[in-house]
Short mmCIF file of C-alpha atoms in Angstrom, two decimals:
data_model
loop_
_atom_site.label_atom_id
_atom_site.label_comp_id
_atom_site.label_asym_id
_atom_site.label_seq_id
_atom_site.Cartn_x
_atom_site.Cartn_y
_atom_site.Cartn_z
CA MET A 13 12.48 32.14 -13.54
CA GLY A 14 9.55 30.46 -11.65
CA PRO A 15 9.54 26.68 -10.99
CA PHE A 16 6.71 26.29 -13.53
CA SER A 17 7.95 28.67 -16.21
CA LEU A 18 7.46 27.93 -19.89
CA GLN A 19 11.14 27.23 -20.26
CA LYS A 20 11.08 24.59 -17.59
CA TRP A 21 8.17 22.94 -19.10
CA GLN A 22 9.85 22.79 -22.43
CA ALA A 23 12.99 21.37 -20.90
CA SER A 24 10.97 18.76 -19.06
CA LEU A 25 9.07 17.69 -22.13
CA SER A 26 12.22 17.45 -24.23
CA ASN A 27 13.41 14.92 -21.56
CA VAL A 28 10.35 12.75 -22.00
CA PRO A 29 12.10 10.07 -24.11
CA MET A 30 14.51 9.30 -21.23
CA LEU A 31 11.42 9.06 -18.93
CA ILE A 32 9.88 6.62 -21.26
CA GLU A 33 12.98 4.53 -21.06
CA GLY A 34 12.62 4.51 -17.34
CA LEU A 35 8.90 3.67 -17.79
CA GLY A 36 10.18 0.60 -19.63
CA VAL A 37 12.20 -0.43 -16.65
CA THR A 38 9.34 0.21 -14.31
CA LEU A 39 7.12 -2.09 -16.54
CA ILE A 40 9.54 -4.88 -16.63
CA VAL A 41 10.06 -4.79 -12.88
CA SER A 42 6.33 -4.58 -12.31
CA VAL A 43 5.39 -7.53 -14.61
CA THR A 44 8.19 -9.77 -13.34
CA GLY A 45 7.71 -8.63 -9.75
CA LEU A 46 4.03 -9.43 -10.06
CA ALA A 47 4.74 -12.87 -11.45
CA LEU A 48 7.14 -13.58 -8.55
CA ALA A 49 4.49 -12.21 -6.07
CA MET A 50 1.86 -14.48 -7.57
CA ILE A 51 3.97 -17.52 -7.28
CA ILE A 52 4.85 -16.77 -3.62
CA GLY A 53 1.20 -15.69 -2.97
CA VAL A 54 -0.18 -18.96 -4.32
CA VAL A 55 2.39 -21.15 -2.48
CA PHE A 56 1.85 -19.46 0.83
CA GLY A 57 -1.92 -18.94 0.34
CA VAL A 58 -2.28 -22.64 -0.24
CA LEU A 59 0.01 -23.46 2.70
CA SER A 60 -1.85 -21.23 5.04
CA SER A 61 -5.16 -22.93 4.27
CA SER A 62 -3.74 -26.47 4.53
CA HIS A 63 -4.44 -28.90 7.32
CA TRP A 64 -0.84 -29.23 8.09
CA LYS A 65 -0.06 -27.08 11.18
CA VAL A 66 3.63 -26.56 10.48
CA ALA A 67 2.89 -25.25 6.91
CA ARG A 68 0.34 -22.90 8.42
CA PHE A 69 2.66 -21.60 10.90
CA PHE A 70 5.49 -20.89 8.37
CA ALA A 71 3.12 -19.19 6.05
CA ARG A 72 1.75 -17.14 8.96
CA ILE A 73 5.32 -16.01 9.94
CA TYR A 74 6.03 -15.04 6.22
CA VAL A 75 2.97 -13.06 5.80
CA GLU A 76 3.28 -11.26 9.16
CA PHE A 77 6.92 -10.35 8.69
CA PHE A 78 6.41 -8.98 5.12
CA GLN A 79 3.25 -7.13 5.96
CA ASN A 80 4.35 -5.50 9.09
CA THR A 81 7.74 -4.08 8.15
CA PRO A 82 8.37 -1.30 5.48
CA LEU A 83 9.22 -2.34 1.96
CA LEU A 84 12.06 0.08 2.10
CA ILE A 85 13.85 -1.87 4.88
CA GLN A 86 13.19 -5.14 3.18
CA VAL A 87 14.90 -3.81 0.09
CA PHE A 88 17.87 -2.45 2.07
CA LEU A 89 18.18 -5.84 3.76
CA LEU A 90 18.09 -7.66 0.29
CA TYR A 91 20.54 -5.11 -0.97
CA ASN A 92 23.05 -5.86 1.81
CA ALA A 93 22.38 -9.52 2.44
CA LEU A 94 22.38 -10.91 -1.12
CA PRO A 95 26.12 -10.14 -1.74
CA LEU A 96 26.88 -12.14 1.57
CA ILE A 97 24.67 -15.15 0.47
CA ALA A 98 26.06 -15.15 -3.14
CA PRO A 99 29.48 -13.28 -3.01
CA LYS A 100 30.46 -14.20 -6.53
CA ALA A 101 27.24 -13.15 -8.21
CA VAL A 102 26.78 -9.70 -9.58
CA ILE A 103 23.11 -8.91 -8.81
CA PRO A 104 21.73 -5.95 -10.84
CA VAL A 105 19.71 -3.44 -8.76
CA THR A 106 16.55 -4.26 -10.96
CA VAL A 107 16.63 -7.81 -9.67
CA ILE A 108 16.76 -6.64 -6.11
CA GLY A 109 13.78 -4.41 -6.91
CA ILE A 110 11.89 -7.38 -8.48
CA MET A 111 12.65 -9.49 -5.48
CA GLY A 112 11.73 -6.67 -3.21
CA VAL A 113 8.17 -6.07 -4.43
CA GLY A 114 7.79 -9.67 -5.27
CA PHE A 115 8.37 -10.84 -1.70
CA TYR A 116 6.39 -8.00 -0.19
CA HIS A 117 3.28 -8.35 -2.33
CA GLY A 118 3.57 -12.00 -2.28
CA ALA A 119 2.61 -11.77 1.42
CA TYR A 120 -0.52 -9.72 0.47
CA ILE A 121 -1.43 -11.99 -2.39
CA ALA A 122 -1.11 -15.04 -0.04
CA GLU A 123 -3.85 -13.59 2.08
CA VAL A 124 -5.88 -12.90 -0.97
CA VAL A 125 -5.58 -16.52 -2.12
CA ARG A 126 -6.27 -17.73 1.36
CA ALA A 127 -9.60 -15.76 1.43
CA GLY A 128 -10.44 -17.13 -2.05
CA ILE A 129 -9.84 -20.77 -1.00
CA GLN A 130 -11.83 -20.21 2.27
CA SER A 131 -14.74 -18.60 0.34
CA ILE A 132 -15.68 -21.88 -1.24
CA HIS A 133 -17.63 -24.31 0.75
CA HIS A 134 -16.21 -27.85 1.06
CA GLY A 135 -19.51 -29.37 -0.05
CA GLN A 136 -19.26 -27.81 -3.46
CA ILE A 137 -16.51 -30.05 -4.85
CA GLU A 138 -18.33 -33.11 -3.45
CA ALA A 139 -21.58 -31.99 -4.87
CA ALA A 140 -19.96 -31.28 -8.32
CA LEU A 141 -18.39 -34.71 -8.30
CA SER A 142 -21.54 -36.53 -7.30
CA GLN A 143 -23.16 -34.82 -10.32
CA GLY A 144 -20.87 -36.55 -12.57
CA PHE A 145 -18.32 -33.69 -13.06
CA SER A 146 -14.75 -35.01 -13.25
CA TYR A 147 -12.34 -33.32 -10.90
CA ILE A 148 -11.01 -30.99 -13.66
CA GLN A 149 -14.54 -30.13 -14.81
CA ALA A 150 -15.66 -29.37 -11.28
CA MET A 151 -12.58 -27.04 -10.89
CA ARG A 152 -13.16 -25.49 -14.13
CA HIS A 153 -16.86 -24.86 -14.04
CA VAL A 154 -17.76 -24.72 -10.37
CA ILE A 155 -14.80 -23.86 -8.02
CA ILE A 156 -12.49 -21.57 -10.07
CA PRO A 157 -15.22 -19.17 -11.34
CA GLN A 158 -16.37 -18.58 -7.85
CA ALA A 159 -12.92 -18.19 -6.38
CA LEU A 160 -11.87 -15.79 -9.12
CA ARG A 161 -14.85 -13.56 -8.29
CA VAL A 162 -13.42 -13.23 -4.73
CA VAL A 163 -9.86 -13.13 -5.65
CA LEU A 164 -9.62 -10.91 -8.74
CA PRO A 165 -10.50 -7.45 -7.39
CA PRO A 166 -8.00 -7.58 -4.58
CA LEU A 167 -5.42 -9.02 -7.14
CA THR A 168 -5.67 -6.12 -9.56
CA ASN A 169 -5.73 -3.78 -6.57
CA GLN A 170 -2.30 -5.33 -5.55
CA ALA A 171 -1.12 -4.86 -9.07
CA VAL A 172 -1.71 -1.13 -8.83
CA VAL A 173 0.06 -0.88 -5.46
CA LEU A 174 2.93 -2.98 -6.74
CA ILE A 175 3.43 -0.73 -9.75
CA LYS A 176 3.53 2.29 -7.40
CA ASN A 177 5.87 0.60 -5.14
CA THR A 178 8.42 -0.17 -7.81
CA SER A 179 9.39 3.53 -7.40
CA ILE A 180 11.37 2.26 -4.50
CA LEU A 181 14.05 1.39 -7.07
CA ALA A 182 14.78 5.17 -7.26
CA VAL A 183 16.27 4.80 -3.73
CA ILE A 184 18.87 2.28 -4.90
CA ALA A 185 19.52 3.84 -8.24
CA GLY A 186 17.48 1.32 -10.23
CA GLY A 187 17.02 3.30 -13.44
CA ASP A 188 13.19 3.13 -13.33
CA LEU A 189 10.81 6.04 -14.05
CA MET A 190 10.98 7.58 -10.59
CA TYR A 191 14.77 7.42 -10.65
CA ARG A 192 15.12 8.97 -14.03
CA GLY A 193 12.64 11.63 -13.30
CA ASP A 194 14.27 12.45 -9.96
CA SER A 195 17.85 12.49 -11.16
CA TYR A 196 16.92 14.79 -14.05
CA ALA A 197 14.97 17.09 -11.80
CA GLY A 198 17.91 17.33 -9.44
CA ASN A 199 20.51 17.90 -12.17
CA ALA A 200 18.58 20.43 -14.04
CA GLY A 201 17.07 21.98 -11.07
CA ASN A 202 13.76 21.47 -12.76
CA TYR A 203 11.45 19.83 -10.13
CA GLY A 204 7.92 21.04 -10.73
CA PRO A 205 7.09 20.07 -14.39
CA THR A 206 9.26 16.97 -14.29
CA TYR A 207 7.51 15.56 -11.31
CA ILE A 208 4.20 16.34 -12.94
CA VAL A 209 5.11 14.51 -16.07
CA VAL A 210 6.40 11.62 -14.00
CA GLY A 211 3.12 11.57 -12.06
CA LEU A 212 1.03 11.48 -15.29
CA LEU A 213 3.05 8.54 -16.63
CA TYR A 214 2.52 6.51 -13.41
CA PHE A 215 -1.17 7.57 -13.57
CA ALA A 216 -1.42 6.34 -17.06
CA LEU A 217 -0.22 2.97 -15.93
CA CYS A 218 -2.17 2.62 -12.84
CA PHE A 219 -5.49 4.24 -13.53
CA PRO A 220 -6.73 1.64 -16.07
CA LEU A 221 -5.95 -1.06 -13.59
CA ALA A 222 -7.78 0.84 -10.89
CA VAL A 223 -10.83 1.12 -13.15
CA LEU A 224 -10.73 -2.58 -13.80
CA THR A 225 -10.58 -3.26 -10.06
CA LYS A 226 -13.69 -1.17 -9.45
CA LYS A 227 -15.44 -2.93 -12.30
CA LEU A 228 -14.52 -6.37 -10.82
CA GLU A 229 -15.60 -5.32 -7.32
CA ASP A 230 -19.04 -4.20 -8.54
CA ARG A 231 -19.43 -7.45 -10.52
CA ALA A 232 -18.37 -9.58 -7.37
CA GLU A 233 -20.85 -7.57 -5.21
CA VAL A 234 -23.84 -8.17 -7.61
CA HIS A 235 -23.02 -11.89 -7.71
CA GLY A 236 -22.33 -12.05 -3.99
CA ASN A 237 -25.59 -10.61 -3.08
CA ALA A 238 -27.68 -12.80 -5.44
CA MET B 17 28.49 -3.30 18.60
CA LEU B 18 25.11 -4.08 20.07
CA LYS B 19 26.34 -2.74 23.39
CA ASP B 20 27.03 0.77 21.89
CA PRO B 21 24.49 3.02 23.52
CA VAL B 22 24.88 5.37 20.49
CA ILE B 23 22.66 2.90 18.39
CA TYR B 24 19.78 2.93 20.78
CA ALA B 25 19.90 6.69 21.26
CA ALA B 26 19.83 7.15 17.51
CA LEU B 27 17.04 4.58 16.84
CA GLY B 28 15.13 5.99 19.75
CA ARG B 29 15.34 9.44 18.34
CA GLY B 30 14.33 8.15 14.92
CA LEU B 31 11.45 6.33 16.33
CA GLN B 32 10.16 9.45 18.02
CA LEU B 33 10.05 11.30 14.67
CA THR B 34 8.51 8.24 12.95
CA LEU B 35 5.74 8.10 15.56
CA VAL B 36 5.13 11.90 15.36
CA ILE B 37 4.88 11.77 11.50
CA ALA B 38 2.67 8.83 11.65
CA LEU B 39 0.36 10.10 14.35
CA VAL B 40 -0.16 13.62 12.90
CA THR B 41 -0.63 11.98 9.44
CA ILE B 42 -3.24 9.54 10.80
CA VAL B 43 -5.18 12.33 12.60
CA LEU B 44 -5.09 14.77 9.68
CA SER B 45 -5.84 12.09 7.06
CA PHE B 46 -8.77 10.82 9.20
CA ILE B 47 -10.36 14.36 9.17
CA PHE B 48 -9.55 15.15 5.54
CA GLY B 49 -10.39 11.55 4.29
CA THR B 50 -13.70 11.54 5.98
CA LEU B 51 -14.64 14.89 4.41
CA LEU B 52 -13.43 13.68 1.01
CA GLY B 53 -15.19 10.44 1.36
CA ILE B 54 -18.51 12.23 2.22
CA ALA B 55 -17.89 14.70 -0.61
CA ARG B 56 -17.54 11.82 -3.13
CA PHE B 57 -20.52 10.17 -1.75
CA SER B 58 -22.59 13.23 -1.83
CA LYS B 59 -25.25 13.90 -4.51
CA ILE B 60 -23.80 17.32 -5.43
CA PRO B 61 -22.23 16.93 -8.73
CA VAL B 62 -19.46 19.51 -8.39
CA LEU B 63 -18.39 18.29 -4.98
CA SER B 64 -18.55 14.57 -5.80
CA GLN B 65 -16.53 15.08 -9.18
CA ALA B 66 -13.91 17.27 -7.56
CA ALA B 67 -13.38 14.59 -4.75
CA THR B 68 -13.30 11.81 -7.40
CA VAL B 69 -10.63 13.54 -9.45
CA TYR B 70 -8.55 14.20 -6.32
CA ILE B 71 -8.92 10.57 -5.01
CA GLU B 72 -8.24 8.85 -8.36
CA PHE B 73 -5.29 10.97 -9.25
CA VAL B 74 -3.52 10.67 -5.87
CA ARG B 75 -4.35 6.94 -5.45
CA ASN B 76 -2.58 6.18 -8.82
CA ILE B 77 0.74 7.82 -8.35
CA PRO B 78 3.50 6.72 -6.00
CA LEU B 79 3.78 8.18 -2.52
CA LEU B 80 7.47 8.76 -3.18
CA LEU B 81 6.61 11.14 -5.89
CA ILE B 82 4.21 13.08 -3.76
CA LEU B 83 6.83 13.36 -0.96
CA LEU B 84 9.54 14.64 -3.36
CA PHE B 85 7.00 16.98 -4.80
CA CYS B 86 5.98 18.45 -1.38
CA TYR B 87 9.78 18.84 -0.50
CA PHE B 88 11.37 20.20 -3.61
CA VAL B 89 8.46 22.01 -5.29
CA GLY B 90 6.44 22.84 -2.14
CA GLY B 91 9.58 23.96 -0.36
CA LEU B 92 8.41 22.56 2.88
CA GLN B 93 10.83 21.26 5.61
CA SER B 94 11.58 17.58 5.76
CA ARG B 95 9.26 16.72 8.55
CA ASP B 96 6.43 18.86 7.45
CA ALA B 97 6.72 17.75 3.74
CA ALA B 98 6.70 14.20 5.10
CA ILE B 99 3.53 14.73 7.10
CA PHE B 100 1.80 16.75 4.35
CA GLY B 101 2.65 14.38 1.59
CA LEU B 102 1.61 11.31 3.53
CA THR B 103 -1.61 13.06 4.49
CA VAL B 104 -2.38 13.97 0.75
CA PHE B 105 -1.77 10.24 0.00
CA THR B 106 -3.53 8.52 2.95
CA SER B 107 -6.50 10.77 2.62
CA SER B 108 -7.36 9.39 -0.71
CA LEU B 109 -7.20 5.86 0.54
CA LEU B 110 -9.15 6.66 3.69
CA ALA B 111 -11.73 8.53 1.64
CA GLU B 112 -12.56 5.25 -0.21
CA VAL B 113 -12.93 3.46 3.17
CA VAL B 114 -15.38 5.97 4.25
CA ARG B 115 -17.25 5.91 1.03
CA GLY B 116 -17.40 2.08 1.28
CA GLY B 117 -18.70 2.44 4.77
CA LEU B 118 -21.35 4.93 3.74
CA ASN B 119 -22.50 2.75 0.76
CA SER B 120 -22.86 -0.13 3.07
CA ILE B 121 -25.89 1.50 4.87
CA GLY B 122 -29.05 0.61 3.07
CA THR B 123 -30.94 3.33 1.31
CA GLY B 124 -33.99 2.28 3.37
CA GLN B 125 -32.45 4.06 6.40
CA TRP B 126 -32.10 7.23 4.54
CA GLU B 127 -35.65 7.12 3.40
CA ALA B 128 -36.89 6.27 6.87
CA ALA B 129 -34.85 9.07 8.55
CA HIS B 130 -35.91 11.54 5.76
CA SER B 131 -39.67 10.68 6.43
CA GLN B 132 -39.02 11.39 10.08
CA GLY B 133 -37.90 14.96 9.18
CA PHE B 134 -34.17 14.58 9.41
CA ASN B 135 -32.22 16.52 6.97
CA TYR B 136 -29.14 15.48 5.00
CA VAL B 137 -26.45 16.44 7.52
CA GLN B 138 -28.50 15.20 10.46
CA ILE B 139 -28.96 11.86 8.71
CA LEU B 140 -25.27 11.57 8.25
CA ARG B 141 -24.41 12.73 11.70
CA TYR B 142 -26.98 10.81 13.75
CA ILE B 143 -27.79 7.69 11.74
CA VAL B 144 -25.48 6.80 8.88
CA LEU B 145 -21.98 7.70 10.12
CA PRO B 146 -22.36 6.06 13.64
CA GLN B 147 -23.16 2.74 11.93
CA ALA B 148 -20.76 3.26 9.03
CA VAL B 149 -17.83 4.12 11.40
CA VAL B 150 -18.14 0.69 13.15
CA LYS B 151 -17.59 -0.96 9.72
CA MET B 152 -14.77 1.42 8.85
CA ILE B 153 -12.66 0.82 12.02
CA PRO B 154 -10.76 -2.33 11.03
CA PRO B 155 -9.78 -1.00 7.59
CA ILE B 156 -8.74 2.24 9.22
CA VAL B 157 -6.54 0.45 11.71
CA SER B 158 -4.88 -1.51 9.02
CA GLN B 159 -4.29 1.80 7.17
CA PHE B 160 -2.52 3.08 10.30
CA VAL B 161 -0.02 0.18 9.84
CA THR B 162 0.48 1.31 6.29
CA VAL B 163 1.07 4.84 7.38
CA ILE B 164 3.73 3.72 9.83
CA LYS B 165 5.45 1.65 7.17
CA ASP B 166 5.13 4.40 4.58
CA SER B 167 6.65 6.99 6.84
CA SER B 168 10.03 5.29 6.20
CA PHE B 169 9.93 6.90 2.66
CA ALA B 170 10.43 10.19 4.52
CA MET B 171 14.05 9.42 4.73
CA THR B 172 14.33 10.13 0.95
CA ILE B 173 13.61 13.75 1.72
CA GLY B 174 15.93 14.04 4.72
CA ALA B 175 13.66 13.53 7.69
CA PHE B 176 15.62 11.90 10.42
CA GLU B 177 13.09 9.19 11.22
CA LEU B 178 13.77 5.63 12.30
CA MET B 179 14.92 4.37 8.82
CA TYR B 180 17.29 7.38 8.20
CA GLU B 181 18.80 7.16 11.58
CA GLY B 182 19.61 3.57 10.85
CA VAL B 183 21.12 4.46 7.54
CA ILE B 184 23.30 7.01 9.28
CA LEU B 185 24.48 4.44 11.69
CA THR B 186 25.69 2.26 8.95
CA GLY B 187 28.30 4.91 8.25
CA LYS B 188 29.88 3.93 11.58
CA TYR B 189 29.05 0.29 11.43
CA TRP B 190 29.76 -0.31 7.74
CA LYS B 191 30.65 -3.92 7.70
CA ALA B 192 28.04 -6.04 5.93
CA THR B 193 27.06 -7.98 8.99
CA GLN B 194 26.83 -4.83 11.07
CA VAL B 195 24.70 -3.10 8.35
CA ILE B 196 22.45 -6.07 8.31
CA THR B 197 22.23 -6.17 12.11
CA ILE B 198 21.10 -2.55 12.29
CA TYR B 199 18.52 -3.11 9.63
CA ILE B 200 17.10 -6.19 11.30
CA LEU B 201 16.92 -4.20 14.60
CA ILE B 202 14.97 -1.49 12.77
CA ALA B 203 12.74 -4.09 11.13
CA LEU B 204 12.07 -5.50 14.51
CA ILE B 205 10.95 -2.17 15.83
CA TYR B 206 8.51 -1.67 13.01
CA PHE B 207 7.35 -5.21 13.28
CA VAL B 208 6.44 -5.06 17.03
CA ILE B 209 4.40 -1.77 16.49
CA ASN B 210 2.73 -2.95 13.38
CA PHE B 211 2.06 -6.49 14.48
CA THR B 212 0.28 -5.23 17.58
CA LEU B 213 -1.78 -2.95 15.51
CA SER B 214 -2.58 -5.72 12.92
CA LEU B 215 -3.68 -8.06 15.83
CA LEU B 216 -5.87 -5.22 17.07
CA SER B 217 -7.32 -4.63 13.64
CA ARG B 218 -7.97 -8.42 13.34
CA LYS B 219 -9.74 -8.59 16.73
CA LEU B 220 -11.91 -5.63 15.90
CA GLN B 221 -12.73 -7.15 12.56
CA GLY B 222 -13.81 -10.47 14.39
CA LYS B 223 -15.74 -8.57 16.91
CA LEU B 224 -17.48 -6.28 14.50
CA SER B 225 -17.64 -8.98 11.81
CA LEU B 226 -20.25 -7.25 9.58
CA GLY B 227 -19.96 -9.07 6.31
CA ARG B 228 -17.11 -8.53 3.85
CA GLY B 229 -16.73 -6.41 0.81
CA THR B 230 -16.02 -3.13 2.53
CA ILE B 231 -12.60 -4.06 3.58
CA GLU B 232 -10.25 -4.20 0.66
CA GLN B 233 -6.80 -3.08 1.84
#
């Protein structure tokens, strides 16, 4: 029986409901991980563009550490260090996964936020205020629309990479899509069709976001050149 | 435990394989990614569509899945599966960098060269690529950092690279603080290499600073 025989395809397809369950875990980890990454990213992004030297320094250290070491080692460190820090707490692996992708992509988002802040000229807020805008109005109508144009494309790109990176949960038995697919493939000796189905599910999740990224990039370019 | 030479021997071995995997991947992905990028950029529909399908599919699935596929379905050995899988994945990302670089060269240059009697390949070779490469260097260098980090995934298919050697060491040094010490050691090794590359990338970016937009991680 070949690795891509009809029986293997049928067996793989009958396993799809379990994969969908895994997809649910992947989705939850992705959404919460992205939320955590956004919070961290905004905090460190603002810190690294502040006038306070110490804050800039700490933000730099955070970003450089998380961007220059593999996600895998960060997750392994969390996995081993968390029980030491909180010996009594039972921490589910999904939470470790959320923290892992959250901390890691937080560093990338911090850089995105910093670029967004730096893209806006200081004079703009003053100009808007002098024209009678209130601070909130100036933010709402002048500053934020411009910053979003710079920030949104790399942000949605980060979301795609984050979703793909949640597959790291498979390494610590996190019950996500990759894990379910891999353990079924291993148990049933049915790799080819299973991996292809898993791949298509990830693709279905990531591709729309990738298309959105491209659209936002094109739009940013049009406005950027004008 | 930090005086145990076994640790450094193991990590040294692992680092060697990590560097081999990363370097071979980088060279192969650079070649394949450039071809892919040119194919997608080209005006030949079949070529451009095939490249687009490849790039968009590979870019939107996890590297881990590609590695497992190469190992279990492709039947390659650990190291070769790692190099092959990483190359498949990285090429699709580099192709986009190349395309971005090519797109950044104004159409006026193409027309000018064309009017001077250059053909398509000559224009690419002598006029567009030399300029585009300059813009592509910083994102390519930062892609190297990603490859070195990503090569750690090779442990999942049994390649004895830096990460996996560390995990094996935790069999001997299994106490929580020892495990953490080993992982911190590994993290430091990755950090020193990647931070140096990141600084280099940033320096080049500053030196070549040619507007933004082409560099998007």
